[in-house]
Coordinates of C-alpha atoms and ligand atoms in Angstrom, one line a residue:
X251 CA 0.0 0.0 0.0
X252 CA 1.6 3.3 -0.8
X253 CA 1.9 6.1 1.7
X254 CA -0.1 9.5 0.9
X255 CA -3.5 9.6 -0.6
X256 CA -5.4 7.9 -3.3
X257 CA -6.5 9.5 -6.2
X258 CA -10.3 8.4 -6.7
X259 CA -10.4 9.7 -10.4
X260 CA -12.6 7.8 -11.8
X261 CA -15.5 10.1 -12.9
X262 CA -17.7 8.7 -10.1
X263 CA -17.8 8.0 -6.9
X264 CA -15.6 11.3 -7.2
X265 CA -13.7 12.0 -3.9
X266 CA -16.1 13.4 -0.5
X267 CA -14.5 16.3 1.0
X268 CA -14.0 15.9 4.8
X269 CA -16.5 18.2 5.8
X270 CA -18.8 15.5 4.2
X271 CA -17.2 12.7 6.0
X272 CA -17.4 14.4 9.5
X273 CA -21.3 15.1 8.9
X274 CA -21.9 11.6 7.9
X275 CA -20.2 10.6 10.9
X276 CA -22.7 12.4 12.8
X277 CA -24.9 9.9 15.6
X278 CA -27.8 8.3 14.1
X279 CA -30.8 9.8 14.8
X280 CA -34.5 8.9 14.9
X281 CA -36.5 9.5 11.5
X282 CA -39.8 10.1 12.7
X283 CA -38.9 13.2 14.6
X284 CA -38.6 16.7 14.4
X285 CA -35.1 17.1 14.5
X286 CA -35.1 14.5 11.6
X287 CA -37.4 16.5 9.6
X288 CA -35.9 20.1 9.5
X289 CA -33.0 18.3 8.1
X290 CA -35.0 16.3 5.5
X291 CA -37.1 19.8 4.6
X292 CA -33.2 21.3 4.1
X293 CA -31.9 19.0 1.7
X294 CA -34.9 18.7 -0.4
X295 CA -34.8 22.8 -0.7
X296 CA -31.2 22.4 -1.4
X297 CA -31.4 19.6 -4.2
X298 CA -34.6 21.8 -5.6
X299 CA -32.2 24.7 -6.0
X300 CA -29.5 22.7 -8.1
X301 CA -31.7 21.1 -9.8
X302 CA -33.1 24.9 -10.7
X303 CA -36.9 23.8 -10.3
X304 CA -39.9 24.6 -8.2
X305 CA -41.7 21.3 -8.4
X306 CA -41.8 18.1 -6.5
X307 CA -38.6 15.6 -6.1
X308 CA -38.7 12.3 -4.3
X309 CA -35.5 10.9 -2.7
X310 CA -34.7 7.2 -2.3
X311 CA -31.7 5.6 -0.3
X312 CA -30.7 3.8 -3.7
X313 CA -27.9 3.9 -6.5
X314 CA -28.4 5.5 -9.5
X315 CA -30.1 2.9 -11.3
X316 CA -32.6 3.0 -9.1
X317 CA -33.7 6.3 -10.2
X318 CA -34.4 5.0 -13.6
X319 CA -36.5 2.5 -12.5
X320 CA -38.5 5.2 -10.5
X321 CA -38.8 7.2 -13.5
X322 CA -40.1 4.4 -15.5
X323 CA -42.0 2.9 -13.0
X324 CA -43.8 5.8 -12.4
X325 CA -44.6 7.5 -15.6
X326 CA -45.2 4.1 -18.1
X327 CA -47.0 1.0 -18.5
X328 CA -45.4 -2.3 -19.6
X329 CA -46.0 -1.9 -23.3
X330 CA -45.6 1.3 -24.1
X331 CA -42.8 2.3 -26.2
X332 CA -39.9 5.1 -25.7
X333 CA -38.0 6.7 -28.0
X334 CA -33.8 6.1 -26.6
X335 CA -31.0 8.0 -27.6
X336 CA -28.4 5.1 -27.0
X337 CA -25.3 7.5 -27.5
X338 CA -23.1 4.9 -25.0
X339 CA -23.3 2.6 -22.3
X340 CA -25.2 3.8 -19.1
X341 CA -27.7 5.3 -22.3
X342 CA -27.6 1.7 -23.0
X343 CA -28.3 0.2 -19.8
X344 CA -31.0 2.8 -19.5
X345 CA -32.8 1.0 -22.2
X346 CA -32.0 -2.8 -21.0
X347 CA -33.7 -2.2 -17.9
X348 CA -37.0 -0.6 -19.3
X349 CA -36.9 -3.7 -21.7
X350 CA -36.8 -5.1 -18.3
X351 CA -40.3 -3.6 -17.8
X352 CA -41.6 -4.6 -20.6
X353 CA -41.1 -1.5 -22.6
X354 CA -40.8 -1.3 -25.9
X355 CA -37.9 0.3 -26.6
X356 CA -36.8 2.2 -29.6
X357 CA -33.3 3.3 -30.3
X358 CA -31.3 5.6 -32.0
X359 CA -27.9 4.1 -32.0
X360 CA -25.3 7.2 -31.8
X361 CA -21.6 6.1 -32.1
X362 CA -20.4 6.5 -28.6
X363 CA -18.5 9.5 -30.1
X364 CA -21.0 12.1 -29.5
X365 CA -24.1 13.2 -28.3
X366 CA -27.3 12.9 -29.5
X367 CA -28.5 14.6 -32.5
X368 CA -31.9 16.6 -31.5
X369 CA -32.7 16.5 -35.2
X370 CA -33.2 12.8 -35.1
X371 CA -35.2 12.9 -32.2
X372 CA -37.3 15.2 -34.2
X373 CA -37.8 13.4 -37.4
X374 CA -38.3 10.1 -35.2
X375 CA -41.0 11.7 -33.5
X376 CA -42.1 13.3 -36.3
X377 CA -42.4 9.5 -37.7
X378 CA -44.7 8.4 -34.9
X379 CA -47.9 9.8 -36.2
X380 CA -50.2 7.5 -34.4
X381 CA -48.1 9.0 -31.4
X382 CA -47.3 5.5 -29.7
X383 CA -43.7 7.0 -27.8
X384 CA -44.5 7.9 -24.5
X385 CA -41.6 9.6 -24.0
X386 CA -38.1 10.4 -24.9
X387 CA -35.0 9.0 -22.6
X388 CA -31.9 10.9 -23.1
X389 CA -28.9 10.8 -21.3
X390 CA -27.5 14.3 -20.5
X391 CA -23.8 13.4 -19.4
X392 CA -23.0 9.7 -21.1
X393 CA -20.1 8.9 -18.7
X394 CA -18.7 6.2 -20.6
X395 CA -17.5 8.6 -23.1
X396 CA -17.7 12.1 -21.9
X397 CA -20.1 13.3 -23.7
X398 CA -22.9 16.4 -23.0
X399 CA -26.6 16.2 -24.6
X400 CA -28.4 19.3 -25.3
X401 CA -31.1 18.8 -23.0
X402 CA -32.8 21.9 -24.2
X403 CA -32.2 21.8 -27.5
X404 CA -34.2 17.8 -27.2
X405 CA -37.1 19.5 -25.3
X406 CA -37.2 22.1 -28.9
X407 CA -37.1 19.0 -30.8
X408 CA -40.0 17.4 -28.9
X409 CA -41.8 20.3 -29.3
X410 CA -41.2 21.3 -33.1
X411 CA -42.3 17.7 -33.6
X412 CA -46.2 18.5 -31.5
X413 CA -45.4 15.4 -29.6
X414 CA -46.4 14.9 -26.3
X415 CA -43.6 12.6 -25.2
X416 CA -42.4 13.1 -22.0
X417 CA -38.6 14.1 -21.9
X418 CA -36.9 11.9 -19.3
X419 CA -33.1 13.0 -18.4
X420 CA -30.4 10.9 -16.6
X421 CA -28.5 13.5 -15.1
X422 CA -26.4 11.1 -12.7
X423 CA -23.3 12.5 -13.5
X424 CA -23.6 16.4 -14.8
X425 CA -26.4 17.6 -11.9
X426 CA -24.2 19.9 -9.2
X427 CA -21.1 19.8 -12.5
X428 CA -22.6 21.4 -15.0
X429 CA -25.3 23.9 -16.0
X430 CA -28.5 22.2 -15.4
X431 CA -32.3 23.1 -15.6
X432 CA -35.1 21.3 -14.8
X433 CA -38.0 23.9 -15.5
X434 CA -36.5 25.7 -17.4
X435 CA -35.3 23.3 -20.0
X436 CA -38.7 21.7 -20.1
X437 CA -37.9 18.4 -18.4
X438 CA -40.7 15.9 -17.6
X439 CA -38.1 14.0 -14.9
X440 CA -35.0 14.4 -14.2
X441 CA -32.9 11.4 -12.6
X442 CA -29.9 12.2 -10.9
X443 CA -27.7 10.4 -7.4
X444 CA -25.4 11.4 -4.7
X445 CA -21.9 10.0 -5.7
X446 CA -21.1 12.4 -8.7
X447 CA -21.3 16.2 -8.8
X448 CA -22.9 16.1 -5.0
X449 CA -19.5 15.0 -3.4
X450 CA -21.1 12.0 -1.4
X451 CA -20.7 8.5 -1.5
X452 CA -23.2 6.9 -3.5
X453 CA -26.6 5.3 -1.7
X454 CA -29.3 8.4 -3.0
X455 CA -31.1 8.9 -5.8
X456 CA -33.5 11.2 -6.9
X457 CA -36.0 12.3 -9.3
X458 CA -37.4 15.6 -10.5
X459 CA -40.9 16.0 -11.6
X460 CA -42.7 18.3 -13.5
X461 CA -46.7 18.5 -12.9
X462 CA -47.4 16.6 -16.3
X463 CA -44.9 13.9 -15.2
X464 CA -47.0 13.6 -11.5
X465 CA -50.0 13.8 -13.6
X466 CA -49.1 10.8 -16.0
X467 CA -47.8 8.8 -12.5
X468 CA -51.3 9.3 -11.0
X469 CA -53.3 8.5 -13.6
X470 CA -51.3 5.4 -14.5
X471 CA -47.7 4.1 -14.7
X472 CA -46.6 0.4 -13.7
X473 CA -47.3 -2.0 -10.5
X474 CA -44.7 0.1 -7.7
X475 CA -44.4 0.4 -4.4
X476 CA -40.7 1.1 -3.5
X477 CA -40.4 3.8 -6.2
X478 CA -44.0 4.9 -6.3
X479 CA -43.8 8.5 -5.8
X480 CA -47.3 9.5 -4.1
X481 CA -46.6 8.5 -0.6
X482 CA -43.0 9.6 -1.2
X483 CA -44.1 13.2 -2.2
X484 CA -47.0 13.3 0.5
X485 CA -44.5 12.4 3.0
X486 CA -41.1 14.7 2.1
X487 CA -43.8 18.0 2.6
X488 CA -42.8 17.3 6.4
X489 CA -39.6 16.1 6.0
X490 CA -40.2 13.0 6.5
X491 CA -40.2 9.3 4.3
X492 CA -42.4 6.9 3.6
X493 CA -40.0 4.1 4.9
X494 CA -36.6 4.3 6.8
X495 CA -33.8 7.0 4.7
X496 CA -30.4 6.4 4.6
X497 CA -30.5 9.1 7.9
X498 CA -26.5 9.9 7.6
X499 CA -26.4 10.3 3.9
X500 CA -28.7 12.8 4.1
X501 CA -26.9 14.7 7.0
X502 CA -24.1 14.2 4.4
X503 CA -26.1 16.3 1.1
X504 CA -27.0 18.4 3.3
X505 CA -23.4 19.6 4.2
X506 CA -22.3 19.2 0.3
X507 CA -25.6 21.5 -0.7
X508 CA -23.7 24.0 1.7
X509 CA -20.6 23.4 0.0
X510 CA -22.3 24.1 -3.7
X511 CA -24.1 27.2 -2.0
X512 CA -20.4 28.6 -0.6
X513 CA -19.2 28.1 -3.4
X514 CA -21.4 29.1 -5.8
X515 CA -22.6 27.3 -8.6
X516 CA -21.7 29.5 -11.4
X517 CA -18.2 29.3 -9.9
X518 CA -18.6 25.2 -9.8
X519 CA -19.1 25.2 -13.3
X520 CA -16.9 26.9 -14.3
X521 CA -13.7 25.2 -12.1
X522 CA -15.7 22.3 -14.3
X523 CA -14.7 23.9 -17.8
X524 CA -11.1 24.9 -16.7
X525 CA -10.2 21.4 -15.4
X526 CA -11.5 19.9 -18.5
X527 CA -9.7 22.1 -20.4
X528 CA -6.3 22.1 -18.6
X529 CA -6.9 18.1 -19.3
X530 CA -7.8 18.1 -23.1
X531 CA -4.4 20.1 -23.1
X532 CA -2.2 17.7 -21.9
X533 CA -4.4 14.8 -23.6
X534 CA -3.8 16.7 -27.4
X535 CA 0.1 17.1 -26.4
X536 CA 0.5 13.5 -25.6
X537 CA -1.1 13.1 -28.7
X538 CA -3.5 10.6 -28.0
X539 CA -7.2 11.1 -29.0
X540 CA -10.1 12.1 -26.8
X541 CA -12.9 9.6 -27.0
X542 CA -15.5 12.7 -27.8
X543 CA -15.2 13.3 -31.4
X544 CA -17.9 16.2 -31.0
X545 CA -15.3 19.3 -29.8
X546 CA -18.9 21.2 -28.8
X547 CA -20.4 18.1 -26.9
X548 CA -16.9 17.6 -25.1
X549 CA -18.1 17.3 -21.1
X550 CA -16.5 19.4 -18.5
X551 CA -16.8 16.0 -15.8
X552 CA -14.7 13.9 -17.5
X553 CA -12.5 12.7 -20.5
X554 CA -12.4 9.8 -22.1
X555 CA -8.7 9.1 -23.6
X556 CA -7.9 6.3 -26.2
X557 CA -5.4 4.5 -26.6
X558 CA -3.7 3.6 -29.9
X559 CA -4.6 0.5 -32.0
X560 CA -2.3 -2.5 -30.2
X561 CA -2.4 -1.0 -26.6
X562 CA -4.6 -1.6 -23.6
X563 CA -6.1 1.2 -21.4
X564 CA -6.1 -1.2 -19.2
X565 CA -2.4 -1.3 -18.6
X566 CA -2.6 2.5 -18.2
X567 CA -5.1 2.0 -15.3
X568 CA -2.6 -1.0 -13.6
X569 CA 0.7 1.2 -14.0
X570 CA -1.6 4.4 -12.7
X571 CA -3.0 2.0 -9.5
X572 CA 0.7 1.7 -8.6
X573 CA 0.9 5.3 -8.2
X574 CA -2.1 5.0 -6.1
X575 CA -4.8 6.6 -8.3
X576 CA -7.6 5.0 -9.7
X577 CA -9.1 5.8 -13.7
X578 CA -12.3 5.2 -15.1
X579 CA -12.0 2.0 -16.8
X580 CA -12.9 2.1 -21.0
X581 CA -17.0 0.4 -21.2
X582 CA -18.6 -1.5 -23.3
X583 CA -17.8 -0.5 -27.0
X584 CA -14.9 1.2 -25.3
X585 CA -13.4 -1.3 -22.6
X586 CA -9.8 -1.8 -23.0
X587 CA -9.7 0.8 -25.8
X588 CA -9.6 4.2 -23.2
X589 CA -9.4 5.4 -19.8
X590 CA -11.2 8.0 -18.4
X591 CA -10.0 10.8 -16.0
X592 CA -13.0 12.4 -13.9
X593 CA -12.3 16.1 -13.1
X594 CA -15.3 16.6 -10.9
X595 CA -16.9 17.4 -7.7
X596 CA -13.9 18.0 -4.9
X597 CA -11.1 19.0 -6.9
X598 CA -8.9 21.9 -7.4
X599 CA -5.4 22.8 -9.5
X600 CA -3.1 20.7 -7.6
X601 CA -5.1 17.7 -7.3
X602 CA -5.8 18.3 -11.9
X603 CA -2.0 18.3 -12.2
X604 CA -1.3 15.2 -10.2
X605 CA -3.7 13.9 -12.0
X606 CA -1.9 14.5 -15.2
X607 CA 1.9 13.7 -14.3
X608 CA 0.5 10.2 -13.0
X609 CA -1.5 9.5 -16.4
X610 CA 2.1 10.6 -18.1
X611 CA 4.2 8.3 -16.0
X612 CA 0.9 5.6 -16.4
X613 CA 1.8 5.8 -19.9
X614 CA 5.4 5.9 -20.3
X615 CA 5.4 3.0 -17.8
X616 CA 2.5 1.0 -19.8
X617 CA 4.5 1.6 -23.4
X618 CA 1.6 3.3 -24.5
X619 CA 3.5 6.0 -27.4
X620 CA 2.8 9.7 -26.6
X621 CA 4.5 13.0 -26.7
X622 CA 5.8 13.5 -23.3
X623 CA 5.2 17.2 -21.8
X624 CA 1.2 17.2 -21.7
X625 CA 1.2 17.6 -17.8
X626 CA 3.5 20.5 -18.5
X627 CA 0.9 21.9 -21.0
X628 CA -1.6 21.3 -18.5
X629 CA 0.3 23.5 -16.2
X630 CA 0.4 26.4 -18.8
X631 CA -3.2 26.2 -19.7
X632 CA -3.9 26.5 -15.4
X633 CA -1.4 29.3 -15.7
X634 CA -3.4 31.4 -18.2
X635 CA -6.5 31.0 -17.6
Ligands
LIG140 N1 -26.2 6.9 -15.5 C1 -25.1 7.4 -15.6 C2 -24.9 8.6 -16.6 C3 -24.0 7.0 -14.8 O1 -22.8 7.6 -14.9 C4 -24.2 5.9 -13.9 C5 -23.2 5.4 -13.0 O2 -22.0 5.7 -13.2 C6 -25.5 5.4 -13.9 C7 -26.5 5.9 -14.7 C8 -25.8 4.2 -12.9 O3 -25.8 4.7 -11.6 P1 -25.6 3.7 -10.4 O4 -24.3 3.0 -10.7 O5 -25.5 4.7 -9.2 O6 -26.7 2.8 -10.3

């Protein structure tokens, strides 16, 4: 084991500041009272705020995936078809499980390159004419390749098209990272958990609603109970949950929520965009290619690095694990072919440029061919900007 810390940068669970730690640390305390429910009234005012909306959210002690189902669950019946934009592997996933749910599920295959094209969203909706999509599922940050939908631009699309499909949006990995709007971008649901941009480890989940989306879940949706979001609504107006929360989590959020608020989120985001491009610097001078192909689409929570033909990413990650830090292995379409550095949530300059030196001495150590000096154009690009 070697001395000094890790470095967690996979993009996910990203590192939890100490202040998080300490308040998770806190005693356990009981659920049902009042004490209890001030702090549950806090967080769900906090998440409301990143999540920029006015509506209702419900909050589960559950992983991300979890929050799909809840979305699904809630808002569709087996049978009914969405329209997925399958732009890479949690996209994907996304689309297994509500095949799981007997949805039918159609799917416009992207090339894990890029983000989804709104166009194509519009002309498949536009296709639909006897308006059998229910809704639309679209993953905002895809991080198995690091790259950024235009959630707003979608919601256009939808609506150019006169469809009524509601507009469901992963936004596991970009919500407290990234500019994100839930009313304001039109989104029917937005899905998002606690181990990404909130600084927590993971163990919450969370959806967004707007009033159509409560509407649809009232009116109809699947068999629930776990995920079913009337109780869950009816009981967060106190504070309180419907069965037992994960108590010290929560005390957890509510201390990162601070953190975002102290900070600022403007100023989050935009530590986001400088990190990502103090690494795309160093990634172009070694050479190597970033697994976004769309420059526009490129996400500011992580980057997705491949490796040449004859190379395994995988040997990047072993030789970077003996420096003690941890990459985002390459998935599905990608595995073995990249890496992928997350720059998000708890992270500053110093942190960015370890970061870099150890993925240049990953690769010189791993044989992997590059231009050595990125971590010193990393440095410049930090420097002037
Ligand atoms: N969606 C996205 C975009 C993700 O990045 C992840 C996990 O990394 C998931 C969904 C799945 O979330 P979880 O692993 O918390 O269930």
């Amino acid at each position: 084991m070697s001395s000094g810390w890790h470095f967690l940068q996979i993009p996910g669970p990203s590192n939890v500041p100490e202040r998080v730690r300490r308040a998770i640390s806190e005693p356990v305390i009981d659920h049902r009272g009042e004490e209890f429910a001030q702090l549950g009234r806090d967080v769900i005012a906090g998440l409301k705020r990143v999540l920029k909306t006015d509506h209702t959210i419900a909050l589960y002690p559950a992983s991300g995936t979890g929050g799909w189902e809840a979305a699904l669950a809630n808002t569709l019946a087996p049978g009914d078809s969405v329209l997925l934009c399958e732009n890479g592997y949690f996209a994907t996933l996304w689309g297994d499980l509500a095949e799981r749910h007997r949805l039918k599920v159609k799917r416009i295959a992207g090339d894990w390159r890029s983000a989804p094209d709104p166009e194509q969203v519009q002309a498949a909706l536009a296709k639909d004419t006897s308006r059998l999509l229910k809704a639309v599922l679209v993953t905002h940050n895809e991080t198995s390749t690091g790259a950024l939908a235009d959630v707003k631009s979608i919601r256009e699309a939808i609506d150019d098209a006169h469809h009524s499909a509601l507009l469901l949006v992963d936004a596991i990995s970009s919500l407290g990272s990234t500019e994100y709007e839930h009313d304001g971008w039109g989104v029917d649901v937005t899905i998002s958990a606690s181990q990404k941009g909130l600084m927590l480890p993971p163990g919450l989940a969370f959806t967004a609603m707007s009033p159509r989306a409560i509407d649809t879940s009232t009116n109809g949706g699947s068999p629930r109970s776990y995920w079913d979001w009337a109780p869950m609504i009816a009981a967060n107006e106190t504070g309180s949950f419907p069965y037992t929360p994960a108590t010290n989590l929560l005390y957890g959020l509510r201390e990162a929520l601070r953190m975002l608020d102290e900070e600022g989120l403007e100023h989050v985001f935009s530590r986001h965009r400088r990190h990502a491009a103090a690494t795309l610097s160093a990634v172009e001078h070694w050479q190597l290619e970033v697994a976004c192909t769309d420059v526009s689409a490129r996400s500011p929570v992580l980057t997705g690095v491949l490796v040449p033909p004859g190379h395994d990413a995988n040997d990047v990650r072993r030789a970077a694990l003996d420096l003690n830090m941890s990459l985002g292995a390459g998935l599905g379409q990608l595995a073995g072919k990249a890496f992928r550095v997350g720059h998000l949530g708890y992270f500053n300059d110093l942190m960015l440029l370890g970061v870099v030196s150890g993925i240049e001495l990953a690769l010189s150590r791993s044989g992997v061919p590059h231009n050595p000096g990125g971590a010193d154009a990393a440095l410049r690009h930090l420097e002037s900007h």
